[in-house]
Coordinates of C-alpha atoms in Angstrom, one line a residue:
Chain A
X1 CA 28.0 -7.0 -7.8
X2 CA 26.1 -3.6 -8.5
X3 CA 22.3 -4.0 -9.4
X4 CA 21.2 -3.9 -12.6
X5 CA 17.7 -2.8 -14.0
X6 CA 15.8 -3.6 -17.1
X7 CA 12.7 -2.0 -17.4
X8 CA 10.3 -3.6 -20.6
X9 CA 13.6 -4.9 -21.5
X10 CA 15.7 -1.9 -21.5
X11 CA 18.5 -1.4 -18.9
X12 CA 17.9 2.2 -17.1
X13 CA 18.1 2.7 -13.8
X14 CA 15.3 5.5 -13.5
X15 CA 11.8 4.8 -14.2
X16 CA 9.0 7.9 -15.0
X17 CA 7.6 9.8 -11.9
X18 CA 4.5 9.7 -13.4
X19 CA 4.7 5.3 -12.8
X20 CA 1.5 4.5 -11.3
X21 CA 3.7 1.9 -8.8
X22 CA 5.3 5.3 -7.2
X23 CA 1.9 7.3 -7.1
X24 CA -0.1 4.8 -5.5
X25 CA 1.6 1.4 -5.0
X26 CA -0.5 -0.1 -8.4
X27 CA 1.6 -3.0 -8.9
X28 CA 2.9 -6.4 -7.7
X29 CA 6.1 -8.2 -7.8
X30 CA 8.0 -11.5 -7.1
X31 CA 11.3 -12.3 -5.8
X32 CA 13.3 -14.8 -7.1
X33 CA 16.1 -16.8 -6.0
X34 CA 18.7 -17.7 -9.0
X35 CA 21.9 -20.4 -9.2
X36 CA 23.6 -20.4 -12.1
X37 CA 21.6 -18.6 -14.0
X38 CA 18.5 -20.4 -13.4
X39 CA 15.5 -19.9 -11.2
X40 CA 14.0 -23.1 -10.0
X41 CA 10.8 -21.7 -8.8
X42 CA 10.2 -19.5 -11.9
X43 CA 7.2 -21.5 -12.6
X44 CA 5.7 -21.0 -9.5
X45 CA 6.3 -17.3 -8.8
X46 CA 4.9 -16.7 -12.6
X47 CA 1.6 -18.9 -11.0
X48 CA 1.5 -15.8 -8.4
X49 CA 1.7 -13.5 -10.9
X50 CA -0.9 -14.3 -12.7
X51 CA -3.5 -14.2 -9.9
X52 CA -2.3 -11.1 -8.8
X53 CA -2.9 -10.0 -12.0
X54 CA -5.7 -11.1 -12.4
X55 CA -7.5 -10.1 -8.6
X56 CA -5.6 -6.5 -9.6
X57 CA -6.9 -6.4 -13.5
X58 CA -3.2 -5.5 -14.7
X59 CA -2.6 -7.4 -18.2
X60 CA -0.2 -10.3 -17.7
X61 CA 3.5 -10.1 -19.2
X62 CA 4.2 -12.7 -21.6
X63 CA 5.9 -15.9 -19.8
X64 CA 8.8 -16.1 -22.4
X65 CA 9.9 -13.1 -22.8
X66 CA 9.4 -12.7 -18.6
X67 CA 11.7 -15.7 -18.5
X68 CA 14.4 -14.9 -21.1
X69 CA 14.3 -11.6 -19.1
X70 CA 15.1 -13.1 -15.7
X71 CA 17.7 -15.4 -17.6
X72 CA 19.6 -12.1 -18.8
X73 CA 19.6 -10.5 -15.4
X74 CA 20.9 -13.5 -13.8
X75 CA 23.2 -14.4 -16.2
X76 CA 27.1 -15.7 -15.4
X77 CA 26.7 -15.3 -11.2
X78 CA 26.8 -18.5 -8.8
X79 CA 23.4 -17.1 -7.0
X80 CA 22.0 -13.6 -7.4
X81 CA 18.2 -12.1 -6.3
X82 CA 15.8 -11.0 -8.9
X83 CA 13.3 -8.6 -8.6
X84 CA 10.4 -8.7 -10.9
X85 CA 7.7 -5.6 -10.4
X86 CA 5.2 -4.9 -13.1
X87 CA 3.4 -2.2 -12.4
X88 CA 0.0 -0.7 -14.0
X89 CA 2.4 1.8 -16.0
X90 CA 1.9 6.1 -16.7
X91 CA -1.6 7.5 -16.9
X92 CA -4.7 7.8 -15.9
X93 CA -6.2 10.7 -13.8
X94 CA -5.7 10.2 -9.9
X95 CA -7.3 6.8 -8.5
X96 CA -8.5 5.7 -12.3
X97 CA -6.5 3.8 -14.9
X98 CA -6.1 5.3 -18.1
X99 CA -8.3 3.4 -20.4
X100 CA -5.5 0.8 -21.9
X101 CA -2.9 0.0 -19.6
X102 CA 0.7 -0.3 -20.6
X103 CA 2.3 -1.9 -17.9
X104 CA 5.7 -1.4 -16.4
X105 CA 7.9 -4.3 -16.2
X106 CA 10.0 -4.3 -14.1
X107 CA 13.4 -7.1 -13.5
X108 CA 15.9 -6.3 -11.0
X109 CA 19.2 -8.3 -10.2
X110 CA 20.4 -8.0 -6.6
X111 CA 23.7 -9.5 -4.9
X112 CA 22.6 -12.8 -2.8
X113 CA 22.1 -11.9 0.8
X114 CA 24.7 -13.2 2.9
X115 CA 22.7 -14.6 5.8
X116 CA 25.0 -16.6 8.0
X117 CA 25.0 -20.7 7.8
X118 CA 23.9 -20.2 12.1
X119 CA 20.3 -19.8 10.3
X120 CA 20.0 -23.2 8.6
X121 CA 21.8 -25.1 11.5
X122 CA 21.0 -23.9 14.9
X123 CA 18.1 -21.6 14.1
X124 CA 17.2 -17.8 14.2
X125 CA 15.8 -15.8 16.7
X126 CA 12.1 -14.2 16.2
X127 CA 10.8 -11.2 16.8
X128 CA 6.9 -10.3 18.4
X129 CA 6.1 -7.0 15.7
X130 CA 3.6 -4.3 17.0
X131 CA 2.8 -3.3 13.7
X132 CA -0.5 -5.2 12.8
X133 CA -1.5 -6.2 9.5
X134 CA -5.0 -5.1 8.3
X135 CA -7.4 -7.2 6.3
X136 CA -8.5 -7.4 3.4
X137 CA -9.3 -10.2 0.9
X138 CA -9.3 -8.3 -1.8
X139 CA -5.4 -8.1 -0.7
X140 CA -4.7 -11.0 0.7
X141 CA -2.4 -13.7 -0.8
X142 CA -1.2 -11.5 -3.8
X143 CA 2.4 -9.9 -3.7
X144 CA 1.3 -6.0 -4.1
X145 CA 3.4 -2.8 -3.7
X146 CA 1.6 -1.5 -1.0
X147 CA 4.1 -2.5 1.7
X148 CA 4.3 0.1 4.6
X149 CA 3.1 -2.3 6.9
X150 CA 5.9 -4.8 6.5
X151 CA 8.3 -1.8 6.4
X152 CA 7.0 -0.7 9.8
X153 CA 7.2 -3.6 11.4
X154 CA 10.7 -4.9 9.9
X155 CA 12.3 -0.9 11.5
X156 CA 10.7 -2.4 14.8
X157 CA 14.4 -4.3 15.7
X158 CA 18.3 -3.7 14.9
X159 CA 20.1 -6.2 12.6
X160 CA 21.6 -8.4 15.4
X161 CA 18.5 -8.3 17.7
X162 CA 16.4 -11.5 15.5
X163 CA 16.5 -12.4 12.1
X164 CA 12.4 -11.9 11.5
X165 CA 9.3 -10.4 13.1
X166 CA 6.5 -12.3 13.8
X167 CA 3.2 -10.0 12.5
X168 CA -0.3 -10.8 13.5
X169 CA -3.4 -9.2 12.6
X170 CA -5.5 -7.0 14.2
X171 CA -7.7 -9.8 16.3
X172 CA -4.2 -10.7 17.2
X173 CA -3.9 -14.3 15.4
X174 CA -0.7 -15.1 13.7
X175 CA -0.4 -14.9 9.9
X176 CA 3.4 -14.6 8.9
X177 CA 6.6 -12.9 9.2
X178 CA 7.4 -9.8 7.5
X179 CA 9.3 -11.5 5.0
X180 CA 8.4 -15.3 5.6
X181 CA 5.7 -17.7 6.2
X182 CA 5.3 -19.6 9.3
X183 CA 5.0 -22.9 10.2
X184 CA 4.5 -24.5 13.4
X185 CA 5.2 -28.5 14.6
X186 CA 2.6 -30.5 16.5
X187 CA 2.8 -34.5 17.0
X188 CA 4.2 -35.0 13.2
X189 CA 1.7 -32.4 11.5
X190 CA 2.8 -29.3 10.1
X191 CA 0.1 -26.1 10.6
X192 CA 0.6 -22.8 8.8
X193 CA -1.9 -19.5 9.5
X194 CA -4.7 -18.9 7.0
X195 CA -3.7 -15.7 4.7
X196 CA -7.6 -15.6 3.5
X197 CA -7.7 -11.9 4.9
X198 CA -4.1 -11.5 5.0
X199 CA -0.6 -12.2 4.4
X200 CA 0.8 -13.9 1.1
X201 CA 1.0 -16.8 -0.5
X202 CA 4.2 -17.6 -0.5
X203 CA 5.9 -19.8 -3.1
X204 CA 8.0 -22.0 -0.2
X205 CA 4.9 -22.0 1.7
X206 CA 3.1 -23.6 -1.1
X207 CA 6.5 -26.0 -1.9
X208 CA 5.7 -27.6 2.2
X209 CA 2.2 -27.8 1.6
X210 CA 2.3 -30.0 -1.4
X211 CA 5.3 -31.8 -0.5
X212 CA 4.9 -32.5 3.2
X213 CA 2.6 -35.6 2.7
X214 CA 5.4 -37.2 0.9
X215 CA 7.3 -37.2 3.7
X216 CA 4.4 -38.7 6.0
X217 CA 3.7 -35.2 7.0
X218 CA -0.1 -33.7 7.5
X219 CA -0.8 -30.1 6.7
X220 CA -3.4 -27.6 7.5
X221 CA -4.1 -24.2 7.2
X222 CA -5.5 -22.8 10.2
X223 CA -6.0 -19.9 12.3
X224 CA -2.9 -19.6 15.2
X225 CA -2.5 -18.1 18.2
X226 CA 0.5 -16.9 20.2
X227 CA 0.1 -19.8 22.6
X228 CA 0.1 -22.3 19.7
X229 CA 3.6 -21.2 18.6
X230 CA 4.6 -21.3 22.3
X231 CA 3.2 -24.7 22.4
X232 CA 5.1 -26.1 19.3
X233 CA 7.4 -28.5 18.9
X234 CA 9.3 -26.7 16.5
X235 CA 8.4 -23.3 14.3
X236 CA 10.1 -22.8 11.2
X237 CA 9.8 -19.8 8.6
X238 CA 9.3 -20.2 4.6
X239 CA 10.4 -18.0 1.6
X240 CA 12.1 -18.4 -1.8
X241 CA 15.4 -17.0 -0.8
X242 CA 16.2 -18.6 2.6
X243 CA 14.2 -22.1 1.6
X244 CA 13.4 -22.8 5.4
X245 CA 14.5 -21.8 8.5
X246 CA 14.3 -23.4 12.0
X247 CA 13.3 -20.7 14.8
X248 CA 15.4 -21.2 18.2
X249 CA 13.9 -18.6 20.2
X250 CA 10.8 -16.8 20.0
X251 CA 10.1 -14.2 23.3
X252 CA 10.8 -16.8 26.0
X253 CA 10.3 -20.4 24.3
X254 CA 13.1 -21.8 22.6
X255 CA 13.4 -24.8 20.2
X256 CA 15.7 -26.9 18.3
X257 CA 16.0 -27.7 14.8
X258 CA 13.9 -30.5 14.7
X259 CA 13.4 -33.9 12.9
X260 CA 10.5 -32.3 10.8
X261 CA 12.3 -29.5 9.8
X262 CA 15.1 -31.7 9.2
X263 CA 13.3 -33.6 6.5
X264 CA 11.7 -31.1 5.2
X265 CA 15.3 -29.2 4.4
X266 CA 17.1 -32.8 3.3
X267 CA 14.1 -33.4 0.6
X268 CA 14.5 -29.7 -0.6
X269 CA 18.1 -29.8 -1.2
X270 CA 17.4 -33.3 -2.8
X271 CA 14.6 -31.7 -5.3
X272 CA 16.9 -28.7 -6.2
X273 CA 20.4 -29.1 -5.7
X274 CA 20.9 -26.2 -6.8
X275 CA 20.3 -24.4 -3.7
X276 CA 22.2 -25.9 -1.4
X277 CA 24.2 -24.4 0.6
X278 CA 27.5 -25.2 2.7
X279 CA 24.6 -24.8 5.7
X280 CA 21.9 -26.8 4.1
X281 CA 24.2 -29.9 3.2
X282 CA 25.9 -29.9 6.6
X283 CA 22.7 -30.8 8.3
X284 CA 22.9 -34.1 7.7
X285 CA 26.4 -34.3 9.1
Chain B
X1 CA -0.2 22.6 -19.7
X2 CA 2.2 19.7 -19.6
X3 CA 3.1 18.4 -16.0
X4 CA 6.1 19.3 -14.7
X5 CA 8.0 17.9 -11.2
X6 CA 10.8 18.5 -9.1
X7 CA 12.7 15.7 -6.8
X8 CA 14.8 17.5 -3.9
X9 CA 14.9 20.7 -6.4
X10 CA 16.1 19.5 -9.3
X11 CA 13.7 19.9 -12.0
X12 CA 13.2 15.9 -13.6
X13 CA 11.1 13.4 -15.0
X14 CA 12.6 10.5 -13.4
X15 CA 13.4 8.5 -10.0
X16 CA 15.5 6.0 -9.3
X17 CA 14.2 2.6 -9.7
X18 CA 15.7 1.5 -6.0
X19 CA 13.3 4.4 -4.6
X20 CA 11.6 2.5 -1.5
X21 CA 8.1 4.5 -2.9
X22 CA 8.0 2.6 -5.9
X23 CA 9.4 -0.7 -4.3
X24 CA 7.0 -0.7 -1.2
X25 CA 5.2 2.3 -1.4
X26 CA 7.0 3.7 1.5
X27 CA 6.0 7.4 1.7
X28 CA 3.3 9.8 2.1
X29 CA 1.4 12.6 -0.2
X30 CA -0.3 15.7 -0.1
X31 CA -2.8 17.1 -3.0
X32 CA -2.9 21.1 -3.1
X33 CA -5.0 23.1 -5.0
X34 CA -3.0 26.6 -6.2
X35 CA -4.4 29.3 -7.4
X36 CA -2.8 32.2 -8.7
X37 CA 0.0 30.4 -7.4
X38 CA -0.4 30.6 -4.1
X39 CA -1.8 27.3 -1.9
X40 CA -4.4 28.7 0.8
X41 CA -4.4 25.6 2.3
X42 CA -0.8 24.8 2.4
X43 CA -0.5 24.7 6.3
X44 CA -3.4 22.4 6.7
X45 CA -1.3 20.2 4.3
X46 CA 1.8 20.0 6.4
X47 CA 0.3 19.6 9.2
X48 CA -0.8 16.5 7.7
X49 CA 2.3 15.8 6.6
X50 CA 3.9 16.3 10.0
X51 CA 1.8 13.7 11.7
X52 CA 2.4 11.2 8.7
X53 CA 6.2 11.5 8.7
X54 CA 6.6 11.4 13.1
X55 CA 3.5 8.0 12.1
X56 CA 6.3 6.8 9.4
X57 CA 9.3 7.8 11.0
X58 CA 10.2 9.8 7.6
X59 CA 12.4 13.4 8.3
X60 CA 10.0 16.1 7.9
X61 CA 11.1 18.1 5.0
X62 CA 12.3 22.0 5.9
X63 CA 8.5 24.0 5.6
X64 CA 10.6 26.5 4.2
X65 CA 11.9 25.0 1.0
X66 CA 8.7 23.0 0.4
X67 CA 6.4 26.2 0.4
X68 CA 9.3 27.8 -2.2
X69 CA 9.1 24.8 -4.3
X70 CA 5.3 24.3 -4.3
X71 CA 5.1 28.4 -5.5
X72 CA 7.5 27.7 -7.6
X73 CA 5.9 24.9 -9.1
X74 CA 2.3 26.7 -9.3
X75 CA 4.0 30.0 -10.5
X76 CA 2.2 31.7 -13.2
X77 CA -0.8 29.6 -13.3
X78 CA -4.7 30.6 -12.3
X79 CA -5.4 26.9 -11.5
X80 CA -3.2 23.9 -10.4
X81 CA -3.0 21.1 -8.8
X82 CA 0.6 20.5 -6.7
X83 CA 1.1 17.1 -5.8
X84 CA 4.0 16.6 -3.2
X85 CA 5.3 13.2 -2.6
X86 CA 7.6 12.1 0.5
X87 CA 9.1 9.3 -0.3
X88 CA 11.7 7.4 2.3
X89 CA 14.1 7.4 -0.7
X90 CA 16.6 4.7 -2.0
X91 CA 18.5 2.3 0.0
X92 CA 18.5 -0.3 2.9
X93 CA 18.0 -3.8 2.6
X94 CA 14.1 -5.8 1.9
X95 CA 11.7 -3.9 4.1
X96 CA 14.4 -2.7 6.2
X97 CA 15.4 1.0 6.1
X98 CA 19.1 1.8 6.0
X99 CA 20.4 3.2 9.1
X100 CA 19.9 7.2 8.2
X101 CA 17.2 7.7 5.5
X102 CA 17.3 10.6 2.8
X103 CA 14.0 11.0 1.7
X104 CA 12.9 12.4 -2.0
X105 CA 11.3 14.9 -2.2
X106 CA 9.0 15.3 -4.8
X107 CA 6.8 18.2 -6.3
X108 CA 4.7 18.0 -9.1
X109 CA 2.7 20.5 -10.9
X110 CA -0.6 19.1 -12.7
X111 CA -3.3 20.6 -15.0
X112 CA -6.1 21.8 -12.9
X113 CA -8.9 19.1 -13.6
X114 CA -12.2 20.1 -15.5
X115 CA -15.0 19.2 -13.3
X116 CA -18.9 20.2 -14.9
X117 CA -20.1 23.3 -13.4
X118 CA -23.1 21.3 -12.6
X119 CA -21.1 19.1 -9.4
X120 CA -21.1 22.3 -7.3
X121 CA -24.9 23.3 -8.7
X122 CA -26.9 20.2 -8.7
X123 CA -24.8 17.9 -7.1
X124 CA -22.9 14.3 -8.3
X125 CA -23.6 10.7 -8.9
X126 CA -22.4 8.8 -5.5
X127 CA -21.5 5.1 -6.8
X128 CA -21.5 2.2 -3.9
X129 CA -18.2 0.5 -4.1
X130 CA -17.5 -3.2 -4.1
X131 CA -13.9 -2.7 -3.0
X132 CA -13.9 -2.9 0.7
X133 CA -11.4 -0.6 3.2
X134 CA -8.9 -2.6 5.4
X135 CA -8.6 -1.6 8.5
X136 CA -5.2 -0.6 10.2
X137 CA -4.9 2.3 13.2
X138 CA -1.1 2.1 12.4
X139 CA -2.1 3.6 8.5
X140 CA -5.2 5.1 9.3
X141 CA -5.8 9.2 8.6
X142 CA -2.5 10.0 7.5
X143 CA -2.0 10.0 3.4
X144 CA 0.2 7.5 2.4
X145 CA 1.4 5.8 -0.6
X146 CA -0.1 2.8 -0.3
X147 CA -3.3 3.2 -2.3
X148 CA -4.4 0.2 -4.1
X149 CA -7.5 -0.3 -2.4
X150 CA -8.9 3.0 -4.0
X151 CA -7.6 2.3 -7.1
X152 CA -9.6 -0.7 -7.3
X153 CA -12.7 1.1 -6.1
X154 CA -12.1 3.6 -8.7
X155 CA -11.8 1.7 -11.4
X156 CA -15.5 -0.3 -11.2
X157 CA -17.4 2.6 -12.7
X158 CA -16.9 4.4 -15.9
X159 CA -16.3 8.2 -16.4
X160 CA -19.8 9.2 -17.1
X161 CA -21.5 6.5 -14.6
X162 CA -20.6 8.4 -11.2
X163 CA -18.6 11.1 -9.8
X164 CA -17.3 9.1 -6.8
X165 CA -17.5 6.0 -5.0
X166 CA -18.6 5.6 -1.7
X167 CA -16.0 2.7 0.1
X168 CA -16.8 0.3 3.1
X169 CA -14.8 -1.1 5.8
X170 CA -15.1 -4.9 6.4
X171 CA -18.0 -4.5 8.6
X172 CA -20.0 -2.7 6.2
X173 CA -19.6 0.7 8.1
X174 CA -19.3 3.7 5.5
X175 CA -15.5 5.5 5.9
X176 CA -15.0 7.8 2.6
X177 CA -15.0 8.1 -1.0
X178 CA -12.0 6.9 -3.3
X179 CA -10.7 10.3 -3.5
X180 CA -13.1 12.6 -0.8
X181 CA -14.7 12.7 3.0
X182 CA -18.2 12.3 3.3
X183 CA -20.5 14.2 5.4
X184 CA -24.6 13.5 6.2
X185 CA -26.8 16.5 7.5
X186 CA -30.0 15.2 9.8
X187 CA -31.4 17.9 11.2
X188 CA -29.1 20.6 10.7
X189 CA -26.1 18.8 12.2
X190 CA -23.2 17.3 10.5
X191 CA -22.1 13.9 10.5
X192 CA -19.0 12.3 9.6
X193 CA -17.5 8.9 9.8
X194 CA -14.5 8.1 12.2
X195 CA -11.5 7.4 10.4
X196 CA -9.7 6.2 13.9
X197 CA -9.0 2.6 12.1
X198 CA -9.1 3.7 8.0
X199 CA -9.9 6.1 5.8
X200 CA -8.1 9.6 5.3
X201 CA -7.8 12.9 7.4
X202 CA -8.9 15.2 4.9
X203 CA -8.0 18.9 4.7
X204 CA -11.4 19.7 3.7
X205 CA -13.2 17.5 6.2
X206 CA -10.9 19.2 8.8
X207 CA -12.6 22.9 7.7
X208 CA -15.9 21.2 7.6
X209 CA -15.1 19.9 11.8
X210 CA -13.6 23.3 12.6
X211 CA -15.7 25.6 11.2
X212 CA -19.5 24.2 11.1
X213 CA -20.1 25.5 14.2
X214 CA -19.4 29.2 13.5
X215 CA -22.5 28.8 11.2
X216 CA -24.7 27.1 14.0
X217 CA -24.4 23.7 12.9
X218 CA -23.0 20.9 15.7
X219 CA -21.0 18.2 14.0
X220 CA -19.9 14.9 14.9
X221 CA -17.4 12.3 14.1
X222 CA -19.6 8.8 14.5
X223 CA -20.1 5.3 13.0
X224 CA -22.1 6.1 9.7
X225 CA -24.1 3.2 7.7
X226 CA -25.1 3.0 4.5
X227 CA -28.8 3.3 5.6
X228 CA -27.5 6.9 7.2
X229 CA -26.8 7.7 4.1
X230 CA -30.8 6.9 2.4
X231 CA -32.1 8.6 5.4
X232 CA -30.0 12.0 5.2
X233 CA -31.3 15.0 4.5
X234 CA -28.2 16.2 2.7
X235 CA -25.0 14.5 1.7
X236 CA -22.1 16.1 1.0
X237 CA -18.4 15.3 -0.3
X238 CA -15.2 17.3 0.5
X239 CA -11.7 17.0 -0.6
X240 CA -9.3 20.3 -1.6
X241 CA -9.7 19.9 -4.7
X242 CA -13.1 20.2 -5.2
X243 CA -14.4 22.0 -1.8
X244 CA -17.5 20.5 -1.3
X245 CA -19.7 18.8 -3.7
X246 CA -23.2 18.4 -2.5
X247 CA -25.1 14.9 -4.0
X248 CA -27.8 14.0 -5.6
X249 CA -28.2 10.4 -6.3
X250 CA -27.0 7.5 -4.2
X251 CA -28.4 3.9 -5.2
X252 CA -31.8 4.9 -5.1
X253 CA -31.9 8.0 -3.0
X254 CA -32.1 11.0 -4.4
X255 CA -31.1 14.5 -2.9
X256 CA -31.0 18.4 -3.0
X257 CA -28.1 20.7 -2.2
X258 CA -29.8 21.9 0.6
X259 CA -29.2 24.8 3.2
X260 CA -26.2 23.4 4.8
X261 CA -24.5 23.1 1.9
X262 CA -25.5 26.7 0.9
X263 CA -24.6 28.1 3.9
X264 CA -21.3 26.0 4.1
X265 CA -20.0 26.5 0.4
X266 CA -21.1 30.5 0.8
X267 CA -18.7 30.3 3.8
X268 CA -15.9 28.5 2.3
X269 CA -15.7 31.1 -0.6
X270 CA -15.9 34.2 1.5
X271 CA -12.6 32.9 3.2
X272 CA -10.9 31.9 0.1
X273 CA -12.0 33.9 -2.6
X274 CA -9.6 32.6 -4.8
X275 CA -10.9 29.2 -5.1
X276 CA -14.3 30.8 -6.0
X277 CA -15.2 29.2 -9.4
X278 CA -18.3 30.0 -11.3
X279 CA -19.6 27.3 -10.2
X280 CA -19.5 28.0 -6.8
X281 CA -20.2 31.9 -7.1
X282 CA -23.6 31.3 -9.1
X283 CA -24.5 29.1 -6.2
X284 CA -26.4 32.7 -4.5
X285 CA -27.9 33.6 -7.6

């Protein structure tokens, strides 16, 4: 599959130099995984949207036509990844906004990453990332452009060598993984890093947080140290393409897929068929 | 004058939507002021770029070609402003960079912007931002793409209200303005913040560092506070576009350009005649 653009609803596959998301990164976006057509967390990545938004003053895109937008690009493939960016748009002199922003919107379709089943079932191997993230709450949570640090740590490690990089800040706590949300395993509670002054809010990250409970799990956000993810009883990453992953190794510690995870996967694939994969519905084998 | 750009040579109006600046903000810039067509401080600008390319790992573009496409984009005009962008161009997968990059290139060509006479002869407005700096070593000094955090601080004045913002790190501790370095004078030496953890290396601010001293004053790169700023006998801004700019009103705090300004603006357009404006030349009368 070759990717296709739609930019305010026009396919084109070039978008103005002047685009205030080139110049200085003045944008956000969201990436969606879609089956069938049909992107079961739509809602929630729109919900992210609109505070980022809102915390980056760019006017929100209207939910229908957003939504018969991603419908289009995902149209008639088994699963794709779309792209959504909407950026503040042309103008303005340097730093400032021109006075009435017309926004670039932005939908992308990608091919589905062919990660092997090895991640769902045995685990995937993660990565300790020099490349700090700053803070900044003014930031932190929202899915902006402004990237580079992600893109610094992620060229860190060779395809083959792990599967994610851990990234803490600069105090050295643990907030996420370049690409993923963490969560760590402790006596039947699940613990996940504050992203108050960094990281993002990710949409699987929110899924475990609301849904643990139901499955007799507690939750809390809290800060986390290297030693806490050596002293878990299982680590798992989040995001809305992969679902969850178990980790098996992280520097010298490794784990198995455990019964936490395990739950948490089987009660996923139960919500949203959909996504299931070959890997997913083995586990229960 | 309408504003024109080139990407790798080729005189268009467009990028490619996959373009990893747009997606992630993955590149660097440089902001040139031409005059007659000619740069005078086009060295200082590569060098800046050199150290953010080996920072980012991007292939320094040939200085050759890049000094024939900046003349050629500031050919025939008495003022311009050249932006250059450096992008780490299309390709790879996420965050991940494909295994050889080819970066675009991009040179624009801008109108030459119409500051009042009156910033260089009675100084600006200096506006205390809200927006705060995060703080990253791994991003600090170099000019990259990833700008949001001065967009926001630019956009919480109006035109009209102030001519810059003055931005904070977390702590409080003054770094820059949105779009300029800031310098204090207490008796007859210069002061400067450190930019070892944010804030921008700028070209001007370099000149200031290097060449101070040949007019007798000592300058120093230190922590700076905001109450540094209400008891300084002179502030001053710097970026290449404007030079210097001396200020007169922060919060409540109001200044003159004073002697070290004189002296260092009098300096500044004996080497460069060319970027002598009015302005700047009545400043002896």
């Amino acid at each position: 599959m070759t990717s296709r653009c739609w930019i305010n609803g026009v396919e084109q596959a070039h978008i103005g130099i002047t685009d205030r998301g080139l110049q200085y990164g003045d944008g956000l976006f969201e990436t969606l995984a879609a089956f069938d057509g049909h992107c079961p967390w739509f809602e929630a990545h729109y919900q992210r949207l609109v505070a980022g938004c809102d915390r980056l003053a760019i006017p929100l895109p209207d939910k229908t036509i957003l939504l018969q937008e991603v419908a289009q690009a995902a149209a008639g493939q088994q699963r794709a990844v779309i792209k959504i960016m909407l950026t503040s748009g042309s103008g303005g002199r340097g730093y400032a906004r021109p006075d009435t922003l017309q926004p670039s919107r932005i939908v992308q379709c990608h091919s589905w990453p062919d990660y092997p089943d090895a991640c769902w079932q045995e685990g995937v191997v993660l990565k300790s990332c020099q490349t700090r993230l700053g803070c900044n709450p003014a930031l932190a949570g929202i899915k902006h452009l402004n990237r580079l640090e992600q893109v610094l740590a992620r060229n860190e490690w060779s395809p083959g060598e792990a599967a994610e990089g851990l990234m803490c800040d600069l105090q050295g706590k643990v907030i996420e993984g370049t690409m993923s949300n963490l969560f760590l395993v402790r006596e039947n509670a699940l613990f996940t890093p504050n992203i108050d002054l960094c990281g993002v809010a990710g949409v699987m990250r929110r899924w475990v947080l609301d849904n643990a409970s139901r499955l007799g799990f507690e939750t809390k956000e809290v800060a986390v140290s290297i030693q806490d993810i050596q002293q878990a009883d299982e680590v798992m990453l989040t995001n809305s393409l992969i679902g969850l992953w178990p980790v098996k190794t992280f520097e010298t510690c490794h784990y198995r897929p455990g019964p936490v995870y395990q739950a948490l996967i089987k009660y996923l694939v139960t919500e949203y068929p959909l996504i299931s994969t070959p890997a997913m519905s083995r586990l229960d084998a």
